[in-house]
PDB file of C-alpha atoms in Angstrom:
ATOM      1  CA  UNK A   1      -9.807   7.128 -23.342  1.00 42.00           C
ATOM      2  CA  UNK A   2     -10.521   4.430 -25.865  1.00 44.00           C
ATOM      3  CA  UNK A   3     -13.179   2.352 -24.091  1.00 49.00           C
ATOM      4  CA  UNK A   4     -15.853   3.293 -21.557  1.00 53.00           C
ATOM      5  CA  UNK A   5     -14.893   0.270 -19.447  1.00 47.00           C
ATOM      6  CA  UNK A   6     -11.501   1.973 -18.994  1.00 50.00           C
ATOM      7  CA  UNK A   7     -13.273   4.591 -16.948  1.00 51.00           C
ATOM      8  CA  UNK A   8     -14.566   2.234 -14.276  1.00 49.00           C
ATOM      9  CA  UNK A   9     -11.730   0.321 -12.592  1.00 43.00           C
ATOM     10  CA  UNK A  10      -8.319   1.508 -11.400  1.00 48.00           C
ATOM     11  CA  UNK A  11      -5.248  -0.579 -12.199  1.00 49.00           C
ATOM     12  CA  UNK A  12      -3.868  -3.011  -9.638  1.00 45.00           C
ATOM     13  CA  UNK A  13      -0.297  -3.108  -8.407  1.00 46.00           C
ATOM     14  CA  UNK A  14       2.351  -5.747  -9.044  1.00 58.00           C
ATOM     15  CA  UNK A  15       5.707  -6.515  -7.484  1.00 74.00           C
ATOM     16  CA  UNK A  16       7.348  -7.573 -10.753  1.00 79.00           C
ATOM     17  CA  UNK A  17      10.832  -6.227 -11.454  1.00 87.00           C
ATOM     18  CA  UNK A  18      11.373  -5.709 -15.210  1.00 91.00           C
ATOM     19  CA  UNK A  19      14.511  -7.180 -16.759  1.00 92.00           C
ATOM     20  CA  UNK A  20      15.174  -4.634 -19.522  1.00 97.00           C
ATOM     21  CA  UNK A  21      16.946  -1.310 -19.721  1.00 98.00           C
ATOM     22  CA  UNK A  22      16.057   2.186 -20.921  1.00 98.00           C
ATOM     23  CA  UNK A  23      17.200   4.099 -23.978  1.00 98.00           C
ATOM     24  CA  UNK A  24      16.006   7.214 -25.787  1.00 98.00           C
ATOM     25  CA  UNK A  25      14.437   6.552 -29.186  1.00 98.00           C
ATOM     26  CA  UNK A  26      12.903   9.349 -31.266  1.00 98.00           C
ATOM     27  CA  UNK A  27      13.086  11.537 -28.171  1.00 98.00           C
ATOM     28  CA  UNK A  28      11.093   9.105 -26.017  1.00 98.00           C
ATOM     29  CA  UNK A  29      12.290   7.225 -22.968  1.00 98.00           C
ATOM     30  CA  UNK A  30      11.931   3.632 -24.120  1.00 98.00           C
ATOM     31  CA  UNK A  31      12.025   0.338 -22.262  1.00 98.00           C
ATOM     32  CA  UNK A  32      14.230  -2.084 -24.218  1.00 98.00           C
ATOM     33  CA  UNK A  33      14.414  -5.849 -23.723  1.00 97.00           C
ATOM     34  CA  UNK A  34      15.749  -8.627 -25.923  1.00 97.00           C
ATOM     35  CA  UNK A  35      18.915  -9.629 -27.773  1.00 97.00           C
ATOM     36  CA  UNK A  36      21.404  -6.929 -28.816  1.00 96.00           C
ATOM     37  CA  UNK A  37      21.336  -8.046 -32.472  1.00 97.00           C
ATOM     38  CA  UNK A  38      17.726  -9.113 -33.052  1.00 98.00           C
ATOM     39  CA  UNK A  39      16.340 -10.638 -36.215  1.00 98.00           C
ATOM     40  CA  UNK A  40      12.808  -9.451 -35.407  1.00 98.00           C
ATOM     41  CA  UNK A  41      11.268  -6.807 -33.183  1.00 98.00           C
ATOM     42  CA  UNK A  42       8.010  -5.565 -31.680  1.00 98.00           C
ATOM     43  CA  UNK A  43       6.943  -2.115 -30.542  1.00 98.00           C
ATOM     44  CA  UNK A  44       4.677  -2.660 -27.538  1.00 98.00           C
ATOM     45  CA  UNK A  45       2.273   0.188 -26.718  1.00 98.00           C
ATOM     46  CA  UNK A  46       0.922   0.372 -23.175  1.00 98.00           C
ATOM     47  CA  UNK A  47      -2.588   1.318 -22.077  1.00 97.00           C
ATOM     48  CA  UNK A  48      -3.581   4.744 -20.770  1.00 96.00           C
ATOM     49  CA  UNK A  49      -2.072   4.053 -17.334  1.00 95.00           C
ATOM     50  CA  UNK A  50       1.437   3.989 -18.763  1.00 97.00           C
ATOM     51  CA  UNK A  51       4.290   1.499 -18.348  1.00 96.00           C
ATOM     52  CA  UNK A  52       2.932  -0.545 -15.446  1.00 93.00           C
ATOM     53  CA  UNK A  53       4.960  -3.505 -14.142  1.00 93.00           C
ATOM     54  CA  UNK A  54       2.332  -5.888 -15.563  1.00 94.00           C
ATOM     55  CA  UNK A  55       2.802  -4.371 -19.015  1.00 96.00           C
ATOM     56  CA  UNK A  56       6.590  -4.530 -18.843  1.00 96.00           C
ATOM     57  CA  UNK A  57       6.388  -8.124 -17.657  1.00 94.00           C
ATOM     58  CA  UNK A  58       4.354  -8.858 -20.779  1.00 95.00           C
ATOM     59  CA  UNK A  59       7.057  -7.226 -22.896  1.00 96.00           C
ATOM     60  CA  UNK A  60       9.663  -9.395 -21.178  1.00 94.00           C
ATOM     61  CA  UNK A  61       7.605 -12.514 -21.913  1.00 93.00           C
ATOM     62  CA  UNK A  62       7.291 -11.624 -25.605  1.00 95.00           C
ATOM     63  CA  UNK A  63      11.016 -10.951 -25.878  1.00 95.00           C
ATOM     64  CA  UNK A  64      11.879 -14.274 -24.220  1.00 93.00           C
ATOM     65  CA  UNK A  65       9.357 -16.330 -26.175  1.00 94.00           C
ATOM     66  CA  UNK A  66      10.385 -14.914 -29.557  1.00 96.00           C
ATOM     67  CA  UNK A  67      14.073 -14.130 -28.973  1.00 95.00           C
ATOM     68  CA  UNK A  68      12.971 -10.721 -30.209  1.00 97.00           C
ATOM     69  CA  UNK A  69      13.697  -7.115 -29.395  1.00 98.00           C
ATOM     70  CA  UNK A  70      10.702  -5.511 -27.663  1.00 98.00           C
ATOM     71  CA  UNK A  71      10.443  -1.749 -27.222  1.00 98.00           C
ATOM     72  CA  UNK A  72       7.983   0.014 -24.928  1.00 98.00           C
ATOM     73  CA  UNK A  73       8.227   3.755 -25.707  1.00 98.00           C
ATOM     74  CA  UNK A  74       6.727   6.252 -23.290  1.00 98.00           C
ATOM     75  CA  UNK A  75       4.372   7.775 -25.835  1.00 98.00           C
ATOM     76  CA  UNK A  76       2.385   9.659 -23.191  1.00 98.00           C
ATOM     77  CA  UNK A  77       5.571  11.031 -21.621  1.00 97.00           C
ATOM     78  CA  UNK A  78       4.266  10.776 -18.089  1.00 96.00           C
ATOM     79  CA  UNK A  79       0.827  12.241 -18.799  1.00 97.00           C
ATOM     80  CA  UNK A  80      -1.110   9.090 -17.913  1.00 97.00           C
ATOM     81  CA  UNK A  81      -4.685   8.592 -16.817  1.00 94.00           C
ATOM     82  CA  UNK A  82      -4.685   8.610 -13.016  1.00 92.00           C
ATOM     83  CA  UNK A  83      -6.396   5.852 -10.994  1.00 86.00           C
ATOM     84  CA  UNK A  84      -8.180   8.436  -8.863  1.00 91.00           C
ATOM     85  CA  UNK A  85     -10.070   9.603 -11.950  1.00 91.00           C
ATOM     86  CA  UNK A  86     -11.924   6.288 -11.945  1.00 85.00           C
ATOM     87  CA  UNK A  87     -14.833   6.060 -12.117  1.00 85.00           C
ATOM     88  CA  UNK A  88     -15.514   9.471 -13.707  1.00 88.00           C
ATOM     89  CA  UNK A  89     -18.382  10.271 -11.348  1.00 91.00           C
ATOM     90  CA  UNK A  90     -17.658  13.948 -10.808  1.00 94.00           C
ATOM     91  CA  UNK A  91     -17.374  16.881 -13.150  1.00 95.00           C
ATOM     92  CA  UNK A  92     -13.694  17.250 -12.265  1.00 95.00           C
ATOM     93  CA  UNK A  93     -12.933  13.631 -13.189  1.00 94.00           C
ATOM     94  CA  UNK A  94     -14.893  13.926 -16.433  1.00 93.00           C
ATOM     95  CA  UNK A  95     -12.982  17.076 -17.295  1.00 95.00           C
ATOM     96  CA  UNK A  96      -9.643  15.394 -16.587  1.00 93.00           C
ATOM     97  CA  UNK A  97     -10.488  12.489 -18.898  1.00 91.00           C
ATOM     98  CA  UNK A  98     -11.747  14.816 -21.617  1.00 92.00           C
ATOM     99  CA  UNK A  99      -8.512  16.799 -21.392  1.00 95.00           C
ATOM    100  CA  UNK A 100      -6.528  13.564 -21.695  1.00 94.00           C
ATOM    101  CA  UNK A 101      -8.467  12.435 -24.774  1.00 92.00           C
ATOM    102  CA  UNK A 102      -7.962  15.779 -26.487  1.00 95.00           C
ATOM    103  CA  UNK A 103      -4.330  16.118 -25.450  1.00 97.00           C
ATOM    104  CA  UNK A 104      -1.775  13.382 -24.785  1.00 96.00           C
ATOM    105  CA  UNK A 105      -4.296  10.625 -25.534  1.00 96.00           C
ATOM    106  CA  UNK A 106      -5.149  11.884 -29.023  1.00 97.00           C
ATOM    107  CA  UNK A 107      -4.571   9.023 -31.473  1.00 96.00           C
ATOM    108  CA  UNK A 108      -3.282  10.714 -34.675  1.00 96.00           C
ATOM    109  CA  UNK A 109      -0.202  12.319 -33.049  1.00 97.00           C
ATOM    110  CA  UNK A 110       0.568   9.011 -31.316  1.00 97.00           C
ATOM    111  CA  UNK A 111       0.414   7.190 -34.654  1.00 96.00           C
ATOM    112  CA  UNK A 112       2.824   9.694 -36.174  1.00 96.00           C
ATOM    113  CA  UNK A 113       5.193   9.272 -33.226  1.00 97.00           C
ATOM    114  CA  UNK A 114       4.958   5.478 -33.464  1.00 97.00           C
ATOM    115  CA  UNK A 115       6.095   5.604 -37.083  1.00 96.00           C
ATOM    116  CA  UNK A 116       8.941   7.926 -36.111  1.00 97.00           C
ATOM    117  CA  UNK A 117      10.047   5.455 -33.417  1.00 98.00           C
ATOM    118  CA  UNK A 118       9.829   2.607 -35.911  1.00 97.00           C
ATOM    119  CA  UNK A 119      11.990   4.391 -38.473  1.00 97.00           C
ATOM    120  CA  UNK A 120      14.684   5.338 -35.949  1.00 98.00           C
ATOM    121  CA  UNK A 121      14.660   1.917 -34.324  1.00 98.00           C
ATOM    122  CA  UNK A 122      14.991   0.281 -37.721  1.00 97.00           C
ATOM    123  CA  UNK A 123      18.187   2.202 -38.273  1.00 97.00           C
ATOM    124  CA  UNK A 124      19.480   1.330 -34.811  1.00 98.00           C
ATOM    125  CA  UNK A 125      18.723  -2.395 -35.141  1.00 98.00           C
ATOM    126  CA  UNK A 126      19.134  -3.113 -38.867  1.00 98.00           C
ATOM    127  CA  UNK A 127      19.247  -6.872 -38.316  1.00 98.00           C
ATOM    128  CA  UNK A 128      15.494  -6.897 -37.776  1.00 98.00           C
ATOM    129  CA  UNK A 129      15.110  -5.682 -41.375  1.00 97.00           C
ATOM    130  CA  UNK A 130      11.384  -5.569 -42.169  1.00 96.00           C
ATOM    131  CA  UNK A 131      10.417  -8.067 -39.462  1.00 98.00           C
ATOM    132  CA  UNK A 132       8.763  -5.531 -37.187  1.00 98.00           C
ATOM    133  CA  UNK A 133       5.438  -5.928 -35.437  1.00 98.00           C
ATOM    134  CA  UNK A 134       3.316  -3.658 -33.271  1.00 98.00           C
ATOM    135  CA  UNK A 135       1.267  -4.741 -30.263  1.00 98.00           C
ATOM    136  CA  UNK A 136      -0.956  -2.567 -28.119  1.00 98.00           C
ATOM    137  CA  UNK A 137      -3.137  -2.695 -25.027  1.00 98.00           C
ATOM    138  CA  UNK A 138      -6.440  -0.797 -25.017  1.00 96.00           C
ATOM    139  CA  UNK A 139      -5.510   2.716 -26.258  1.00 97.00           C
ATOM    140  CA  UNK A 140      -2.207   1.322 -27.530  1.00 98.00           C
ATOM    141  CA  UNK A 141      -4.075  -1.193 -29.651  1.00 97.00           C
ATOM    142  CA  UNK A 142      -5.965   1.616 -31.373  1.00 97.00           C
ATOM    143  CA  UNK A 143      -2.711   3.433 -32.122  1.00 97.00           C
ATOM    144  CA  UNK A 144      -1.133   0.256 -33.483  1.00 97.00           C
ATOM    145  CA  UNK A 145      -3.987  -0.789 -35.732  1.00 96.00           C
ATOM    146  CA  UNK A 146      -4.277   2.671 -37.286  1.00 96.00           C
ATOM    147  CA  UNK A 147      -0.536   2.554 -38.025  1.00 96.00           C
ATOM    148  CA  UNK A 148      -1.104  -0.615 -40.042  1.00 95.00           C
ATOM    149  CA  UNK A 149      -3.509   0.714 -42.643  1.00 90.00           C
ATOM    150  CA  UNK A 150      -2.622   1.580 -46.199  1.00 68.00           C
ATOM    151  CA  UNK A 151      -2.916   5.339 -45.729  1.00 70.00           C
ATOM    152  CA  UNK A 152      -1.020   5.829 -42.461  1.00 64.00           C
ATOM    153  CA  UNK A 153       1.255   2.839 -42.057  1.00 61.00           C
ATOM    154  CA  UNK A 154       3.924   3.320 -44.732  1.00 75.00           C
ATOM    155  CA  UNK A 155       4.376  -0.461 -44.750  1.00 87.00           C
ATOM    156  CA  UNK A 156       6.597  -0.289 -41.667  1.00 95.00           C
ATOM    157  CA  UNK A 157       4.994  -3.222 -39.840  1.00 97.00           C
ATOM    158  CA  UNK A 158       4.602  -6.832 -40.899  1.00 97.00           C
ATOM    159  CA  UNK A 159       2.043  -7.821 -38.231  1.00 97.00           C
ATOM    160  CA  UNK A 160      -0.087  -6.177 -35.571  1.00 98.00           C
ATOM    161  CA  UNK A 161      -2.015  -7.183 -32.496  1.00 98.00           C
ATOM    162  CA  UNK A 162      -4.011  -5.990 -29.526  1.00 98.00           C
ATOM    163  CA  UNK A 163      -5.462  -7.203 -26.251  1.00 98.00           C
ATOM    164  CA  UNK A 164      -8.643  -5.771 -24.698  1.00 97.00           C
ATOM    165  CA  UNK A 165      -8.621  -3.218 -27.540  1.00 95.00           C
ATOM    166  CA  UNK A 166      -9.943   0.283 -27.196  1.00 94.00           C
ATOM    167  CA  UNK A 167     -11.771   2.341 -29.789  1.00 94.00           C
ATOM    168  CA  UNK A 168     -12.709  -0.698 -31.868  1.00 96.00           C
ATOM    169  CA  UNK A 169     -13.926   0.425 -35.272  1.00 96.00           C
ATOM    170  CA  UNK A 170     -14.944  -1.628 -38.270  1.00 97.00           C
ATOM    171  CA  UNK A 171     -13.173   0.761 -40.612  1.00 96.00           C
ATOM    172  CA  UNK A 172      -9.866  -0.035 -38.904  1.00 96.00           C
ATOM    173  CA  UNK A 173     -10.334  -3.739 -39.619  1.00 97.00           C
ATOM    174  CA  UNK A 174     -11.251  -2.961 -43.227  1.00 96.00           C
ATOM    175  CA  UNK A 175      -8.112  -0.853 -43.673  1.00 95.00           C
ATOM    176  CA  UNK A 176      -5.655  -3.338 -42.162  1.00 95.00           C
ATOM    177  CA  UNK A 177      -2.907  -4.395 -44.541  1.00 93.00           C
ATOM    178  CA  UNK A 178      -1.088  -6.900 -42.299  1.00 96.00           C
ATOM    179  CA  UNK A 179      -1.999 -10.004 -40.252  1.00 98.00           C
ATOM    180  CA  UNK A 180      -3.718  -9.003 -37.020  1.00 98.00           C
ATOM    181  CA  UNK A 181      -4.502 -10.739 -33.714  1.00 98.00           C
ATOM    182  CA  UNK A 182      -7.223  -9.422 -31.421  1.00 98.00           C
ATOM    183  CA  UNK A 183      -7.769 -10.788 -27.910  1.00 98.00           C
ATOM    184  CA  UNK A 184     -10.998  -9.363 -26.549  1.00 98.00           C
ATOM    185  CA  UNK A 185     -12.802  -9.464 -23.224  1.00 97.00           C
ATOM    186  CA  UNK A 186     -16.524  -9.172 -22.523  1.00 96.00           C
ATOM    187  CA  UNK A 187     -15.785  -5.501 -21.806  1.00 94.00           C
ATOM    188  CA  UNK A 188     -15.481  -4.681 -25.498  1.00 96.00           C
ATOM    189  CA  UNK A 189     -18.496  -4.325 -27.840  1.00 96.00           C
ATOM    190  CA  UNK A 190     -19.279  -7.892 -28.900  1.00 97.00           C
ATOM    191  CA  UNK A 191     -20.853  -6.812 -32.181  1.00 98.00           C
ATOM    192  CA  UNK A 192     -17.707  -5.002 -33.320  1.00 97.00           C
ATOM    193  CA  UNK A 193     -15.506  -7.894 -32.187  1.00 98.00           C
ATOM    194  CA  UNK A 194     -17.685 -10.207 -34.302  1.00 98.00           C
ATOM    195  CA  UNK A 195     -17.377  -7.868 -37.284  1.00 98.00           C
ATOM    196  CA  UNK A 196     -13.581  -7.828 -36.865  1.00 98.00           C
ATOM    197  CA  UNK A 197     -13.588 -11.618 -36.935  1.00 98.00           C
ATOM    198  CA  UNK A 198     -15.696 -11.694 -40.081  1.00 98.00           C
ATOM    199  CA  UNK A 199     -13.556  -9.111 -41.870  1.00 98.00           C
ATOM    200  CA  UNK A 200     -10.267 -10.819 -41.001  1.00 97.00           C
ATOM    201  CA  UNK A 201     -11.632 -14.103 -42.364  1.00 97.00           C
ATOM    202  CA  UNK A 202     -12.199 -12.614 -45.816  1.00 97.00           C
ATOM    203  CA  UNK A 203      -9.940 -13.438 -48.777  1.00 96.00           C
ATOM    204  CA  UNK A 204      -6.852 -11.262 -48.683  1.00 94.00           C
ATOM    205  CA  UNK A 205      -7.059 -10.754 -44.930  1.00 97.00           C
ATOM    206  CA  UNK A 206      -5.306 -12.712 -42.182  1.00 97.00           C
ATOM    207  CA  UNK A 207      -6.154 -12.647 -38.526  1.00 98.00           C
ATOM    208  CA  UNK A 208      -7.118 -14.266 -35.250  1.00 98.00           C
ATOM    209  CA  UNK A 209      -9.920 -12.994 -33.038  1.00 98.00           C
ATOM    210  CA  UNK A 210     -10.678 -14.617 -29.688  1.00 98.00           C
ATOM    211  CA  UNK A 211     -12.673 -13.487 -26.687  1.00 98.00           C
ATOM    212  CA  UNK A 212     -11.423 -14.445 -23.231  1.00 98.00           C
ATOM    213  CA  UNK A 213     -14.871 -14.884 -21.706  1.00 98.00           C
ATOM    214  CA  UNK A 214     -13.756 -15.036 -18.062  1.00 98.00           C
ATOM    215  CA  UNK A 215     -11.580 -11.938 -18.245  1.00 98.00           C
ATOM    216  CA  UNK A 216     -12.161  -8.192 -17.993  1.00 96.00           C
ATOM    217  CA  UNK A 217     -11.020  -5.142 -19.909  1.00 95.00           C
ATOM    218  CA  UNK A 218      -7.368  -4.707 -18.911  1.00 95.00           C
ATOM    219  CA  UNK A 219      -6.436  -8.253 -17.866  1.00 96.00           C
ATOM    220  CA  UNK A 220      -3.122  -8.124 -19.781  1.00 97.00           C
ATOM    221  CA  UNK A 221      -2.162  -4.558 -18.881  1.00 96.00           C
ATOM    222  CA  UNK A 222      -2.111  -2.217 -15.902  1.00 93.00           C
ATOM    223  CA  UNK A 223      -5.257  -3.747 -14.403  1.00 92.00           C
ATOM    224  CA  UNK A 224      -3.912  -7.288 -14.403  1.00 95.00           C
ATOM    225  CA  UNK A 225      -4.138  -8.792 -10.908  1.00 93.00           C
ATOM    226  CA  UNK A 226      -1.344 -11.329 -11.093  1.00 93.00           C
ATOM    227  CA  UNK A 227      -2.016 -12.464  -7.539  1.00 92.00           C
ATOM    228  CA  UNK A 228      -5.319 -13.879  -8.762  1.00 94.00           C
ATOM    229  CA  UNK A 229      -4.866 -17.410 -10.122  1.00 91.00           C
ATOM    230  CA  UNK A 230      -7.371 -17.130 -12.972  1.00 96.00           C
ATOM    231  CA  UNK A 231      -6.131 -13.705 -14.093  1.00 96.00           C
ATOM    232  CA  UNK A 232      -2.540 -14.903 -13.931  1.00 93.00           C
ATOM    233  CA  UNK A 233      -3.228 -18.022 -16.001  1.00 93.00           C
ATOM    234  CA  UNK A 234      -5.218 -16.091 -18.619  1.00 96.00           C
ATOM    235  CA  UNK A 235      -2.548 -13.389 -18.709  1.00 95.00           C
ATOM    236  CA  UNK A 236       0.051 -16.068 -19.392  1.00 94.00           C
ATOM    237  CA  UNK A 237      -2.168 -17.736 -22.005  1.00 95.00           C
ATOM    238  CA  UNK A 238      -2.797 -14.409 -23.678  1.00 97.00           C
ATOM    239  CA  UNK A 239       0.862 -13.484 -23.996  1.00 96.00           C
ATOM    240  CA  UNK A 240       1.649 -16.991 -25.261  1.00 95.00           C
ATOM    241  CA  UNK A 241      -1.050 -16.623 -27.922  1.00 97.00           C
ATOM    242  CA  UNK A 242       0.346 -13.240 -28.945  1.00 97.00           C
ATOM    243  CA  UNK A 243       3.886 -14.658 -29.100  1.00 96.00           C
ATOM    244  CA  UNK A 244       2.741 -17.635 -31.187  1.00 96.00           C
ATOM    245  CA  UNK A 245       1.061 -15.261 -33.631  1.00 98.00           C
ATOM    246  CA  UNK A 246       4.155 -13.115 -34.081  1.00 98.00           C
ATOM    247  CA  UNK A 247       6.319 -16.227 -34.364  1.00 96.00           C
ATOM    248  CA  UNK A 248       4.257 -17.134 -37.395  1.00 98.00           C
ATOM    249  CA  UNK A 249       4.089 -13.747 -39.090  1.00 98.00           C
ATOM    250  CA  UNK A 250       7.334 -11.962 -38.243  1.00 97.00           C
TER     251      UNK A 250
END
């Protein structure tokens, strides 16, 4: 689990019906939405609750706004954090979360798998050329940002982004080699968010950092309550801001 706030609130449900299809990419069941011959593409990494309807709706919005291919691979392969583990107020719940962090939720293997997906997808959709981005929610944001540093990234992504990021670390911001957008909530450590903003404003860096003050950790992912007017409007604003960023840098 990438953020302690993740361990407090279960995700909400949504009635949204996704518009994409499913394919297998690098051995992973992958949600695919967008044009058949795209000129740019994004790999969208869900939060620890997996491919929730709210997350897939966000992927659909990015694809429509950018006329881009958007892929949502099932990196956790069904081994998601369960709502009943929240909050982790018993030894059994704590043990389940610890097992997740050490197993399917471990970041380095997910980064390696992300790069494998990117390489195979690049061969499958050659029209996107090098115009690939990565976007992640909470845990997915941590995986994406690590994949965009000089040591691990192999130069496979042109831009990266995250909403309500998990596992925020100053060293990740320092190591970024591509433009990066970070949409935070008050649920993330404000001091690290401020450091991210300062680092991305330095010469040689490019980025946007904004805190959605009225939102909560998870407002653009599995916890999004799209029946709530404020959450829905901020969800829409957030995905528009992400799309505008990728429109500029992909």
